[in-house]
CSV table of C-alpha atoms in Angstrom, one decimal:
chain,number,residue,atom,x,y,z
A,11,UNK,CA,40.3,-95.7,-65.2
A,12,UNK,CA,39.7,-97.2,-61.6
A,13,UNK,CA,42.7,-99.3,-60.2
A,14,UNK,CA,41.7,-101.4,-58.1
A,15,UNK,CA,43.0,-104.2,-55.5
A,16,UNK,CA,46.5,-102.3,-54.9
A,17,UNK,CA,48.5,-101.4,-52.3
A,18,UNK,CA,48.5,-97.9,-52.6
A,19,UNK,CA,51.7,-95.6,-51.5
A,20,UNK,CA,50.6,-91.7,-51.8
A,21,UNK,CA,53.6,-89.9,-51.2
A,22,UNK,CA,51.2,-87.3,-50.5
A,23,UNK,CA,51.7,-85.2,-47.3
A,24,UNK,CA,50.3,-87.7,-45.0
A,25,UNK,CA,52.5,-90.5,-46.3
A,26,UNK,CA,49.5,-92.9,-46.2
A,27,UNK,CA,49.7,-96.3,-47.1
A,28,UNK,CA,46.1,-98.2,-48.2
A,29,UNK,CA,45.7,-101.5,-48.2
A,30,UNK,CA,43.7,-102.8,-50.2
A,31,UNK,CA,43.4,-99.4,-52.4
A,32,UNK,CA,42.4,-97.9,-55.2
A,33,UNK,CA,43.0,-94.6,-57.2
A,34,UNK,CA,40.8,-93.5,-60.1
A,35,UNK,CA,41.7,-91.2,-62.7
A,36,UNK,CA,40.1,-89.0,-65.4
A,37,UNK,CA,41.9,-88.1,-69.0
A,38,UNK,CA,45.2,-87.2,-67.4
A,39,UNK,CA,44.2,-86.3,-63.7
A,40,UNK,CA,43.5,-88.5,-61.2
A,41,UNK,CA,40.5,-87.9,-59.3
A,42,UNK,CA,40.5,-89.7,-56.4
A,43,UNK,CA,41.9,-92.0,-53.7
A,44,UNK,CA,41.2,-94.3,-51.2
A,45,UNK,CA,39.9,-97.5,-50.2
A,46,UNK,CA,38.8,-100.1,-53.1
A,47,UNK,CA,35.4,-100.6,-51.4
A,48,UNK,CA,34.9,-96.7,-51.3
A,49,UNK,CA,36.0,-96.1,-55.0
A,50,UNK,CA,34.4,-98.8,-56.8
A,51,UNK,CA,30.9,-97.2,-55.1
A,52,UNK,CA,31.9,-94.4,-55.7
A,53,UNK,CA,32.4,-94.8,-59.9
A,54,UNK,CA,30.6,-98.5,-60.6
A,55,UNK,CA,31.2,-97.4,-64.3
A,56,UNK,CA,34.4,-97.2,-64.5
A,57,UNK,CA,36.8,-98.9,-66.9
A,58,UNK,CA,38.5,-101.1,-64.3
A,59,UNK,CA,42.2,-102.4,-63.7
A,60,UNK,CA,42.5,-104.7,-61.4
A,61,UNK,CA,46.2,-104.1,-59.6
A,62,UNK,CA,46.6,-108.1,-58.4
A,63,UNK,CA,47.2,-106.7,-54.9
A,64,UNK,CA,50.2,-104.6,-56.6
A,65,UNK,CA,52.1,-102.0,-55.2
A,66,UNK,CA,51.3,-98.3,-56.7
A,67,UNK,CA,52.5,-95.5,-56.4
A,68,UNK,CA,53.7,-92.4,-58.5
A,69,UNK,CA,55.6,-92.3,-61.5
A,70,UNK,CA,59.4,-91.6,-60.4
A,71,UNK,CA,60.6,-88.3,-61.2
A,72,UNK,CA,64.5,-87.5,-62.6
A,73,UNK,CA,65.9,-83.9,-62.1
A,74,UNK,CA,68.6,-84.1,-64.1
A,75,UNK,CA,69.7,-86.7,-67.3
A,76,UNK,CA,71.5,-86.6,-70.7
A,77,UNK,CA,69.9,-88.4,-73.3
A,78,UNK,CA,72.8,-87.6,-75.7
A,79,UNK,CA,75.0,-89.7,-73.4
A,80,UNK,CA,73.0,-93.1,-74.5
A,81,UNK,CA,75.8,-94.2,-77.0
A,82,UNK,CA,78.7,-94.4,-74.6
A,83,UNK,CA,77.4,-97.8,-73.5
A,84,UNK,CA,79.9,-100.2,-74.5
A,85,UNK,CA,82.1,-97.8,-76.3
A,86,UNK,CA,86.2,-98.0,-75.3
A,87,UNK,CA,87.3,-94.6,-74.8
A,88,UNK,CA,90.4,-93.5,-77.4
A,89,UNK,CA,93.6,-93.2,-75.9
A,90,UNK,CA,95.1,-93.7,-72.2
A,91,UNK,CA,92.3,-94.0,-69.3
A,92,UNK,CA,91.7,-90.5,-68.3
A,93,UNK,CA,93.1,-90.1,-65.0
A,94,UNK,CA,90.4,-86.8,-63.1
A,95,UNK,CA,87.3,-85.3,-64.6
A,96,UNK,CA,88.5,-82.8,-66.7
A,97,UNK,CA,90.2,-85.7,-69.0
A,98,UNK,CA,86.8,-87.7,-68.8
A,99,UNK,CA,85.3,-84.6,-70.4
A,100,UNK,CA,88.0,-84.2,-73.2
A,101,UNK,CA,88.4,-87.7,-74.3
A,102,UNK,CA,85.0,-89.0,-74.1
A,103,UNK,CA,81.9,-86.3,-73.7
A,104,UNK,CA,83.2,-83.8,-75.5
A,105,UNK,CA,84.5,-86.3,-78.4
A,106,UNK,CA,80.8,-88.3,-78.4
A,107,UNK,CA,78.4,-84.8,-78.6
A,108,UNK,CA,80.5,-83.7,-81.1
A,109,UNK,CA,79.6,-86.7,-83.2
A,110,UNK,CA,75.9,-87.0,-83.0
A,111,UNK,CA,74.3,-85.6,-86.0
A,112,UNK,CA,70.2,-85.6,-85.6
A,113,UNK,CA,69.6,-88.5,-85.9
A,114,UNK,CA,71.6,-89.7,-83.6
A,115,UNK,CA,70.3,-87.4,-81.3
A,116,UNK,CA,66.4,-88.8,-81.4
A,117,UNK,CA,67.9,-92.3,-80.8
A,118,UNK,CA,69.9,-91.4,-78.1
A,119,UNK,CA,66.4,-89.7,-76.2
A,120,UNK,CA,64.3,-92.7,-77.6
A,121,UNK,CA,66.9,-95.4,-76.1
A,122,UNK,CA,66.7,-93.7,-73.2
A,123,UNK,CA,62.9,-92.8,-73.0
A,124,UNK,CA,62.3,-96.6,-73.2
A,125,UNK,CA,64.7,-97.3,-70.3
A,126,UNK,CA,62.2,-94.7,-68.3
A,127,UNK,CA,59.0,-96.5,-69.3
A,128,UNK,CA,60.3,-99.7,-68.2
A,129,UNK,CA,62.0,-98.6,-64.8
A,130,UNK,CA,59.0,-96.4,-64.1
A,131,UNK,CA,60.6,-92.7,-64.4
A,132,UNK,CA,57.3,-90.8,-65.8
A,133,UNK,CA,59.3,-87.2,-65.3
A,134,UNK,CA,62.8,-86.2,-67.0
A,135,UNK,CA,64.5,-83.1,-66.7
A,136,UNK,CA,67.1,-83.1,-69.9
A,137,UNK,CA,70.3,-81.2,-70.5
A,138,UNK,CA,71.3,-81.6,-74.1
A,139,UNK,CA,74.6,-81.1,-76.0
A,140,UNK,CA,75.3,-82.0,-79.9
A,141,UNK,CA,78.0,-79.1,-81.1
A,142,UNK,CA,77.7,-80.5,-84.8
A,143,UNK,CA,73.6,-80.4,-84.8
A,144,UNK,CA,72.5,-77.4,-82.7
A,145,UNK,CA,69.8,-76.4,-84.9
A,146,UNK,CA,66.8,-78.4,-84.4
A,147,UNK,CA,68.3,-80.8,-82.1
A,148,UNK,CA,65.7,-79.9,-79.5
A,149,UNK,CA,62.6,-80.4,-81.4
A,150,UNK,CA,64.3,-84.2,-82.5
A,151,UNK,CA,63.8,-84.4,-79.2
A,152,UNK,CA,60.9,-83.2,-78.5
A,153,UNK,CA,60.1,-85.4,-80.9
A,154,UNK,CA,61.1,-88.5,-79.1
A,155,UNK,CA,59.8,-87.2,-75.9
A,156,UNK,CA,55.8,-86.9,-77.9
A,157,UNK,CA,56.8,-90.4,-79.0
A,158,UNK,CA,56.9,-92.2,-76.0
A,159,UNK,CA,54.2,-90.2,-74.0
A,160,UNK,CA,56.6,-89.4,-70.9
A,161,UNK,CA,57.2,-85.6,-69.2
A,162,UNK,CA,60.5,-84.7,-70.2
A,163,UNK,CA,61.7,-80.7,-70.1
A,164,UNK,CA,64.1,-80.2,-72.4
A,165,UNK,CA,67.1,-77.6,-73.0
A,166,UNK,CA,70.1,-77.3,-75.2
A,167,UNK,CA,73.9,-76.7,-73.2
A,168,UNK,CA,75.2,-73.2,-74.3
A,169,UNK,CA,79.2,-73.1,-74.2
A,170,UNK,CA,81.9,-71.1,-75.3
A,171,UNK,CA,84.5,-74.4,-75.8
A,172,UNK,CA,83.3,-74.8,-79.1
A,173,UNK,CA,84.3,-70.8,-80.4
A,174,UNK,CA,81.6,-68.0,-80.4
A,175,UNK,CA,79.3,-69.3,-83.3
A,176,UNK,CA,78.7,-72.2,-81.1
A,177,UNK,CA,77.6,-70.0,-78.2
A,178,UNK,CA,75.4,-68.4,-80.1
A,179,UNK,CA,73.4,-71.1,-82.1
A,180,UNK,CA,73.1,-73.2,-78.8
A,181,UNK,CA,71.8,-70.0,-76.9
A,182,UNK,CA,69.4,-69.7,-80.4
A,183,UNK,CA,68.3,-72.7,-80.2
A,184,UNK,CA,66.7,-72.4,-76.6
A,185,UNK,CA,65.3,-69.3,-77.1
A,186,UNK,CA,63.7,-71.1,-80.2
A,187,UNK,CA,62.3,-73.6,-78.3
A,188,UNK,CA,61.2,-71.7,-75.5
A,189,UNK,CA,59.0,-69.5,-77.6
A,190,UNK,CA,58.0,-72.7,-79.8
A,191,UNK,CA,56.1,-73.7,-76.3
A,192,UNK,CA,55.0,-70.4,-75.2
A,193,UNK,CA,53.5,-70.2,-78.8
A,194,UNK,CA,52.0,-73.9,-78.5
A,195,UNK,CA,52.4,-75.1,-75.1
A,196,UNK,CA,52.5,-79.4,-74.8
A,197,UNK,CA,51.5,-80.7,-71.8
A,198,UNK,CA,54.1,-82.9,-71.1
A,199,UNK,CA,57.0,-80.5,-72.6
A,200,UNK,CA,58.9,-78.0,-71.0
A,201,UNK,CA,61.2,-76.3,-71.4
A,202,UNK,CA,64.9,-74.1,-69.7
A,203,UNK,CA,67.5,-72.8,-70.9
A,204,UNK,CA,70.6,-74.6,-70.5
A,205,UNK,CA,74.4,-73.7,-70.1
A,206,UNK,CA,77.0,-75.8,-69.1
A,207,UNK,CA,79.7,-74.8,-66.5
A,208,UNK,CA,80.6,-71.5,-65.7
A,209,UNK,CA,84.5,-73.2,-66.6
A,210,UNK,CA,83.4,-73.2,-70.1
A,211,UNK,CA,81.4,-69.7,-70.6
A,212,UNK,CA,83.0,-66.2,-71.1
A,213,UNK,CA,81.4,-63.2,-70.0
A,214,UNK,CA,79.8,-61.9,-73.0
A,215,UNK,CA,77.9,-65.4,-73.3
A,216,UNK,CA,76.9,-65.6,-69.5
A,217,UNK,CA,75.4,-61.7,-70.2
A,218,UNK,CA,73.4,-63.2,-73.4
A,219,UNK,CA,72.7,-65.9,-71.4
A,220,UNK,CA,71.1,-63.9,-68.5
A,221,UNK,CA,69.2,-61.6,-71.1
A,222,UNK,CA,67.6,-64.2,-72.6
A,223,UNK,CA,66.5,-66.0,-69.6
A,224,UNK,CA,65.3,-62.8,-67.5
A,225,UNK,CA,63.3,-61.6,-71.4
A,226,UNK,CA,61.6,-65.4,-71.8
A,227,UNK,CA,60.9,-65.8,-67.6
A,228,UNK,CA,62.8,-68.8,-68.1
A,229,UNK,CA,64.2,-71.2,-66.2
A,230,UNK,CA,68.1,-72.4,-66.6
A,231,UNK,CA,69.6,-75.3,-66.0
A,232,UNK,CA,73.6,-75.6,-65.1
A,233,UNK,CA,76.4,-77.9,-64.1
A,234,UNK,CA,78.0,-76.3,-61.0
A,235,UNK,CA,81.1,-77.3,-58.7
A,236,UNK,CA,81.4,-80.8,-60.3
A,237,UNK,CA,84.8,-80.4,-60.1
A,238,UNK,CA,87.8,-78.3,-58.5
A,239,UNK,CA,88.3,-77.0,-61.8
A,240,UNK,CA,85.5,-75.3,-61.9
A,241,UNK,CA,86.1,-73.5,-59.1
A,242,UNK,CA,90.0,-72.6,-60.1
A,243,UNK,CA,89.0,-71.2,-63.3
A,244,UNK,CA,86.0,-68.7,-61.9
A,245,UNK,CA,88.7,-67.7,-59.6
A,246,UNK,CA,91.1,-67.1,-62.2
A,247,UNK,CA,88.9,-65.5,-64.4
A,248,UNK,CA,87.2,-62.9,-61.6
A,249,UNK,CA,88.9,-63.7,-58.0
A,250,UNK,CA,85.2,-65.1,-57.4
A,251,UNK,CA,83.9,-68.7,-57.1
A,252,UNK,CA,81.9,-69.7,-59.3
A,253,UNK,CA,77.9,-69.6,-57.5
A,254,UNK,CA,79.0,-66.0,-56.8
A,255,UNK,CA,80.4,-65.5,-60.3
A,256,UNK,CA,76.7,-66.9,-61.4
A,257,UNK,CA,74.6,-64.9,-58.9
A,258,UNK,CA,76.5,-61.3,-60.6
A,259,UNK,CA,75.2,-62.1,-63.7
A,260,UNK,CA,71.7,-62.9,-62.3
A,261,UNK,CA,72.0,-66.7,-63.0
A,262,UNK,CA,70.9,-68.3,-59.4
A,263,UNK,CA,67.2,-67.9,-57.6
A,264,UNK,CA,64.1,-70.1,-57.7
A,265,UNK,CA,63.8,-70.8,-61.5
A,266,UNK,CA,67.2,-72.1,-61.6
A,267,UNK,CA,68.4,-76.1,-61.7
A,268,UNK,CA,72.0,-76.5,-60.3
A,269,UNK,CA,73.5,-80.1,-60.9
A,270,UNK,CA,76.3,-81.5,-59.0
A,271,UNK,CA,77.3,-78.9,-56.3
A,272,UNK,CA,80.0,-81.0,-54.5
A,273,UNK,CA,83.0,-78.6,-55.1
A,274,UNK,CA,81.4,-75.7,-53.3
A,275,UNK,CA,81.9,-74.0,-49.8
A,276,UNK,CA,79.8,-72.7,-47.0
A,277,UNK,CA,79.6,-69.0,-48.5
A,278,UNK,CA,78.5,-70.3,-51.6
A,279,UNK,CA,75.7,-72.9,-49.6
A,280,UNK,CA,74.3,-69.8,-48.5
A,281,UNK,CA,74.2,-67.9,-51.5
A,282,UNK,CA,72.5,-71.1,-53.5
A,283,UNK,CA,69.8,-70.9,-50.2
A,284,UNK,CA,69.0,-67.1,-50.0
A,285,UNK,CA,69.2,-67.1,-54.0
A,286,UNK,CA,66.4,-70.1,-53.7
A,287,UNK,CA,68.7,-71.9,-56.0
A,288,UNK,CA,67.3,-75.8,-56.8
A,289,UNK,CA,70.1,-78.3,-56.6
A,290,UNK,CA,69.8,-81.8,-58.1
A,291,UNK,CA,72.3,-84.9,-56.6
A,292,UNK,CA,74.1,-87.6,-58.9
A,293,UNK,CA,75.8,-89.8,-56.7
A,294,UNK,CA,76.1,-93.2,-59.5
A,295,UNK,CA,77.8,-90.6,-61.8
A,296,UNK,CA,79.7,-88.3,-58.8
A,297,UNK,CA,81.2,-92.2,-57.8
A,298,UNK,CA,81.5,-92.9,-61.5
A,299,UNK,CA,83.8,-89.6,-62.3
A,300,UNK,CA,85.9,-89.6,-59.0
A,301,UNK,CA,84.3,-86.2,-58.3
A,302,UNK,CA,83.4,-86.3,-54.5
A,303,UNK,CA,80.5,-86.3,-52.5
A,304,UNK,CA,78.4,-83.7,-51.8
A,305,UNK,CA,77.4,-82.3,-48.4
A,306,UNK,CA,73.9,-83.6,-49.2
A,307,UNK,CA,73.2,-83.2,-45.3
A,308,UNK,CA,74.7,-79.9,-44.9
A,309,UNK,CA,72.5,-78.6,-47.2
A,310,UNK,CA,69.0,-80.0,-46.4
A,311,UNK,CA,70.5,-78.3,-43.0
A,312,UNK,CA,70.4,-74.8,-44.9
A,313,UNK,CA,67.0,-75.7,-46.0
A,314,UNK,CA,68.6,-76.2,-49.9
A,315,UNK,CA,66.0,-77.6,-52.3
A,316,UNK,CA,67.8,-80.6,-53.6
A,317,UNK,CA,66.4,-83.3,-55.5
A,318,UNK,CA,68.0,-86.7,-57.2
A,319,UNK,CA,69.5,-87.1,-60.9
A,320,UNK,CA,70.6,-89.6,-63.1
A,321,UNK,CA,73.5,-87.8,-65.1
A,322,UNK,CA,72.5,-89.9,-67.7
A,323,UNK,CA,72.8,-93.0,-66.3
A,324,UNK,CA,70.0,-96.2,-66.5
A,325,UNK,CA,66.8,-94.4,-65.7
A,326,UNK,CA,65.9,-96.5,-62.9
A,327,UNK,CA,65.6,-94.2,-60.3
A,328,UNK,CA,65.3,-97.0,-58.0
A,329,UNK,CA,68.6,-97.6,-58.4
A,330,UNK,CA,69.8,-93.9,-57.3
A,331,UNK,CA,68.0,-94.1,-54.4
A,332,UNK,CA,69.9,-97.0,-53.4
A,333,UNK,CA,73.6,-95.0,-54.4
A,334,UNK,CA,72.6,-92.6,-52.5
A,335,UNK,CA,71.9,-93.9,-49.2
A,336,UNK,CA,75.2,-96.1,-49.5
A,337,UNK,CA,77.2,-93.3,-51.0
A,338,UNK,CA,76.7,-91.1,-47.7
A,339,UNK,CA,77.1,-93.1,-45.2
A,340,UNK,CA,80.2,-95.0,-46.4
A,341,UNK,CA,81.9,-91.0,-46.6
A,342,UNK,CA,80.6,-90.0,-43.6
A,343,UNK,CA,81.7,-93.3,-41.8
A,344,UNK,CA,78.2,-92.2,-39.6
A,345,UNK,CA,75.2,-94.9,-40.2
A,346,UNK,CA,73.1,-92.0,-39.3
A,347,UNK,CA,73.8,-90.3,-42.3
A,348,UNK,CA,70.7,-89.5,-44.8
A,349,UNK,CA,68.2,-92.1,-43.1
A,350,UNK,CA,65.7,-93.3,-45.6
A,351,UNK,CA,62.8,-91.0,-45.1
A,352,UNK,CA,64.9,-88.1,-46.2
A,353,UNK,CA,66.3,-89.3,-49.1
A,354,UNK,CA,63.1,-90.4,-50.4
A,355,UNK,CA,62.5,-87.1,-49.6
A,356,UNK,CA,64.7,-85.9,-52.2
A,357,UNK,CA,63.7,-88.4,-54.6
A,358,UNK,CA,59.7,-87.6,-54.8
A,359,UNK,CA,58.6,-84.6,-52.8
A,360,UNK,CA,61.5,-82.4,-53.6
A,361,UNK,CA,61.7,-83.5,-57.1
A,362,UNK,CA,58.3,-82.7,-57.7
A,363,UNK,CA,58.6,-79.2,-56.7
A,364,UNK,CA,62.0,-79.1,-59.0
A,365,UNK,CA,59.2,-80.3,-61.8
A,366,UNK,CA,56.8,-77.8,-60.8
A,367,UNK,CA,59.0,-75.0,-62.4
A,368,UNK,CA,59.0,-76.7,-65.5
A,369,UNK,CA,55.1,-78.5,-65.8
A,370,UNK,CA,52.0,-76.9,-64.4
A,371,UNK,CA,50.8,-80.1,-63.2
A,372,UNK,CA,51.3,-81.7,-60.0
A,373,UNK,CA,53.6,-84.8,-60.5
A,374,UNK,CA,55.4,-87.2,-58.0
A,375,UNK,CA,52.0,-87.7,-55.5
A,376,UNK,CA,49.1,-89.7,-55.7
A,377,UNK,CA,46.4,-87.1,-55.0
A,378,UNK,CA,42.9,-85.6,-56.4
A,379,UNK,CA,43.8,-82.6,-58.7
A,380,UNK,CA,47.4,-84.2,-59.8
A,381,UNK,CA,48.6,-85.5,-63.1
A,382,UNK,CA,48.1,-89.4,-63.5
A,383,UNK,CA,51.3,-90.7,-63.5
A,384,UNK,CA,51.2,-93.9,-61.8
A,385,UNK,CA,53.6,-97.0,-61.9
A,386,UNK,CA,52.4,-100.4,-60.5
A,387,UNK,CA,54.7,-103.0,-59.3
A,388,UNK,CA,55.0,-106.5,-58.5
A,389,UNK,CA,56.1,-106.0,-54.8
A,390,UNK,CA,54.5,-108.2,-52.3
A,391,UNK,CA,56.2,-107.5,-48.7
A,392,UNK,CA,56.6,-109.5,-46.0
A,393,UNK,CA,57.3,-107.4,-43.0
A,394,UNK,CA,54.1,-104.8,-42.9
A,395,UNK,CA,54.7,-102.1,-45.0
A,396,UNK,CA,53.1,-99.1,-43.5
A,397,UNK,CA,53.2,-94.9,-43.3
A,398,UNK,CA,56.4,-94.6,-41.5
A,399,UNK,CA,58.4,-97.8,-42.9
A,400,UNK,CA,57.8,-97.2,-46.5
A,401,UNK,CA,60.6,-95.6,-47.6
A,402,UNK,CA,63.2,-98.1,-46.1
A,403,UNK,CA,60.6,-100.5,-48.0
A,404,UNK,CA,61.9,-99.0,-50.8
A,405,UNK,CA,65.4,-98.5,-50.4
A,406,UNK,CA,65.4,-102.3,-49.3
A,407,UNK,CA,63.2,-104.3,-51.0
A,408,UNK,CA,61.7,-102.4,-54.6
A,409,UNK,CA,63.9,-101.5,-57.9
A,410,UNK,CA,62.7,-100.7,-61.2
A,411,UNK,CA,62.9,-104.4,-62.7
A,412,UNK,CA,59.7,-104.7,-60.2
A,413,UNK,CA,57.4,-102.0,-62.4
A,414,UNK,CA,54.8,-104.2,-64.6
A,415,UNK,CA,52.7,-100.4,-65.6
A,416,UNK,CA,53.9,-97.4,-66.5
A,417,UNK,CA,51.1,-94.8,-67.0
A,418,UNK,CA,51.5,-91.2,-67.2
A,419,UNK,CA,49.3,-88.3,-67.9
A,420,UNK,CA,46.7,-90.7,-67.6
A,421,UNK,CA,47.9,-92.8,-70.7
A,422,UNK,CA,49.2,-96.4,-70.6
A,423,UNK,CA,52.9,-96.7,-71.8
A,424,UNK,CA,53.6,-99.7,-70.4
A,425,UNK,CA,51.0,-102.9,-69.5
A,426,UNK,CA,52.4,-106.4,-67.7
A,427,UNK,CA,56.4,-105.3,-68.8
A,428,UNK,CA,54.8,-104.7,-72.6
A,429,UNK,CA,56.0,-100.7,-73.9
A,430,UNK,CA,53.0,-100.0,-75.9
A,431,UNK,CA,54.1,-96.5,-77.2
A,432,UNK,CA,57.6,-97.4,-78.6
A,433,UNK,CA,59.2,-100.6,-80.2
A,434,UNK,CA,61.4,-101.5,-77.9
A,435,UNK,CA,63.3,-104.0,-80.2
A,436,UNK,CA,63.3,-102.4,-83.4
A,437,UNK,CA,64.6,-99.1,-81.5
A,438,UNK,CA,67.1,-101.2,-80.3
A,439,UNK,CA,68.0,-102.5,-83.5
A,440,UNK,CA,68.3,-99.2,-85.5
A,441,UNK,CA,70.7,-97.8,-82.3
A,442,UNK,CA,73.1,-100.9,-83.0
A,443,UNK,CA,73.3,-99.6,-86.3
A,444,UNK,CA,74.1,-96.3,-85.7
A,445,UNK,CA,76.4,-96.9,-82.8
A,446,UNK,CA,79.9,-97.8,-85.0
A,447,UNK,CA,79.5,-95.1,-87.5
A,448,UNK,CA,79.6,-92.9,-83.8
A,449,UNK,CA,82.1,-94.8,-82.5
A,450,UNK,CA,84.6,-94.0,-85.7
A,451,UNK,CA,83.4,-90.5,-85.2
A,452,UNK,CA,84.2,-90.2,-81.7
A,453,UNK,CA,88.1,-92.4,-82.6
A,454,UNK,CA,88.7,-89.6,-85.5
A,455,UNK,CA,88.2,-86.4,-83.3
């Protein structure tokens, strides 16, 4: 496929912006880019599509979600408002995975899955937790995921708070799953092995848990200093806080994903950078909770990899781009604070490399020799848009509502607004269906 007649946005590491552009792509790699004259001599052949003078650019990448979260749209939460964090997790989270049964569990991803098509999120990083369906509920998924023809890795959140047998069948069910894609690897599948807080895992499951990911080479994937009490429990439990409680058991380095990391100090900042530790940022759902902010700047100082997450909000990533730029500089009271070209930044280069642990193809660039996922949008500026403005382009003037095309791994999901993998409505439909049977689950628990 040769697209043609755009305004191409690389993201590459020369930041170039081409006028008047054009990117081809082979199968699920693209091939080349440039200018539209060079391009269409260069392939004469090629199926064309013709971009309407477009913005393109790559598909937006999430490094951390929760699909199983989808059905807490709308719902009233039983009981008084919770008041901090903990009580959010209690009377809601922990009350609505409980509930899902498989079923419930596809929906949830494929809700969400055509939220990413349409806002142009080609790349998902999932953390996934349904207490009362553990067996299986990764390859409903995965099933989902194959469905809609996005990138998603996938893993299942090993706890204790649900009593040992619980532990163990969500640890089972990664390990499953992992060796189900070592066995028959998907290109667009991956695969970690999740846990969820060290507030909510003993340490006979954080050994298993170590085990298991230093015997399958795997990655992990963990919520870490969300909250205080995270950090007064791993001090309870071991006069340690918790990323050094983690790094005993062998838990931190270079193939682990830590989300959240407000609640931490400079000992622990350190740790997480000579560990190599990836971080992924939340800020919609850090506002959303009453959590904090985290020292986003202090860490890029420490040379931190830290990318941008959804929590399981919308996946517009657009959108998070925008949080975070407010977010920082209304707690810092500095306007200085996380200036565009950083944060976007975060958002593509950084969370490509946070991909790159889980998919062996280069995502989040437009580039010869990476994976096709490309996203056009209707974006006509009127300032110039150029190398060293784009990203304040961005934050300023695009959002997800914009994307018209949604291809990835070099296969169309989504042509002028239309989802051609999944049925948008019907999926819709079904979800409304499930939803009160949920909702009288969640109101019983």
């Amino acid at each position: 496929m040769l697209i043609t007649n755009a305004t191409v946005v690389t993201c590459d590491a020369e930041q170039r912006v081409i006028p008047a552009g054009a990117v081809y792509y082979e199968d699920d790699l693209i091939v080349a880019v440039g200018s539209m004259a060079e391009l269409e001599a260069a392939y004469p052949a090629a199926e064309r599509l013709d971009a309407q003078g477009k913005l393109v650019m790559p598909g937006m990448i999430c490094a951390h979600t929760h699909f199983y979260g989808a059905f807490a749209r709308g719902m009233a939460i039983p009981g008084p408002a919770p008041a901090n964090f903990m009580q959010v997790l209690a009377q809601l989270w922990w009350k609505l995975d409980r509930a899902l049964t498989l079923e419930d569990c596809r929906y949830s991803a494929l809700v969400g899955l055509v939220d990413a098509i349409r806002h142009g999120t080609t790349t998902l990083i999932d953390h996934h937790a349904s207490p009362s369906a553990i067996d299986g509920s990764l390859d409903a998924l995965a099933e989902a995921v194959t469905a809609s023809g996005l990138r998603v890795a996938l893993c299942y959140e090993v706890t204790d708070r649900n009593g040992p047998e619980g532990s163990a069948a969500g640890l089972a069910e990664n390990v499953r799953f992992l060796r189900r894609l070592r066995e028959r690897p998907e290109a667009k599948l991956g695969a970690a092995l999740g846990l969820h807080a060290s507030f909510t895992l003993d340490e006979a499951t954080l050994t298993r848990c170590a085990e298991a990911a230093h015997d399958l080479e795997a990655c992990v994937h963990i919520h870490l200093g969300e909250d205080p009490a995270d950090q007064a429990d791993s001090l309870a439990r071991c006069g340690k806080r918790v990323a050094a409680r983690l790094n005993d058991y062998g838990l931190l380095g270079p193939k682990t994903l830590a989300a959240h990391a407000i609640h931490v100090d400079q000992s622990e900042l350190e740790l997480l950078q000579a560990t190599g530790t990836m971080l992924s940022h939340q800020p919609r759902s850090n506002m959303n909770n009453a959590v904090g902010t985290a020292a986003i700047e202090q860490m890029l100082a420490l040379g931190l990899t830290v990318g941008l997450g959804n929590d399981g909000f919308t996946n517009n990533m657009f959108t998070e781009i925008h949080a975070a730029y407010l977010l920082h500089r209304a707690s810092s009271g500095d306007p200085r604070t996380l200036p565009g070209d950083r944060l976007l930044d975060m958002a593509v280069a950084t969370n490509a490399r946070i991909a790159s642990r889980f998919f062996p193809q280069a995502v989040g660039v437009l580039a010869p020799g990476a994976a096709a996922d490309l996203i056009l949008l209707d974006y006509y500026p009127y300032t110039p848009l150029t190398s060293g403005n784009y990203p304040w382009q961005i934050i300023f003037g695009l959002d997800g509502s914009q994307v018209t095309h949604t291809i990835c791994g070099g296969q169309m999901l989504m042509r002028d607004r239309e989802i051609l993998t999944l049925d948008e409505i019907a999926l819709a439909a079904h979800a409304q269906r499930l939803a009160p049977t949920i909702w009288a689950r969640v109101a019983s628990l």
